[in-house]
């Protein structure tokens, strides 16, 4: 398994590392090298299932699976959740055609250069550190989902309550070390070269908990497939 560290997220033109992880939605292992020379692949590297925003991002990526396959592109979701907990969750919240892998140690996140932000009281050095004084000013707007714009922590609490998501001991372990893990999606061509990315890193934190629109992602997919 790759444990390569890079200076910031991989960018278009970079060669993606190989990672080998336990599959959640099927038996065995999943390796990115299995796709090299065969097909492009969209790799989504998410926080654990304890993050309500990432649960929604995972569902959104799964909803595009059919459209991506129509262009010959595979899709892989990687979550920072232990295998047993992840399998239990997806057993009761199945997503059709979802191919997912478990990465409780966030090896893949580091290999793709995604930082794990440290939360501080009032010191911000993005994307290494962010002060809670800054976090509390960041508003999340999700019309039809949130009753009004909320700060990040309040929005997360509201969504977890709305979902009826109960934190397990495994979730708490992941949250203790990975709450600040930034997420990203990387579209690789059939040779494993990054062709498009979306991460939470740019913008000094304003992208946190955001995601690309389906139109943006499918537009990039069309370029890779052409």
PDB file of N, CA and C in Angstrom, residues 67 110 153 221:
ATOM      1  N   UNK A  67     -24.048   7.425 -15.248  1.00  0.00           N
ATOM      2  CA  UNK A  67     -23.612   8.375 -16.274  1.00  0.00           C
ATOM      3  C   UNK A  67     -22.116   8.244 -16.535  1.00  0.00           C
ATOM      4  N   UNK A 110      -3.448  10.814   2.483  1.00  0.00           N
ATOM      5  CA  UNK A 110      -2.087  11.361   2.512  1.00  0.00           C
ATOM      6  C   UNK A 110      -1.387  11.164   1.174  1.00  0.00           C
ATOM      7  N   UNK A 153     -20.234  23.707  12.542  1.00  0.00           N
ATOM      8  CA  UNK A 153     -20.576  22.744  13.603  1.00  0.00           C
ATOM      9  C   UNK A 153     -22.077  22.596  13.802  1.00  0.00           C
ATOM     10  N   UNK A 221     -15.571  14.685 -16.936  1.00  0.00           N
ATOM     11  CA  UNK A 221     -15.607  13.288 -17.372  1.00  0.00           C
ATOM     12  C   UNK A 221     -15.669  13.192 -18.885  1.00  0.00           C
TER      13      UNK A 221
END
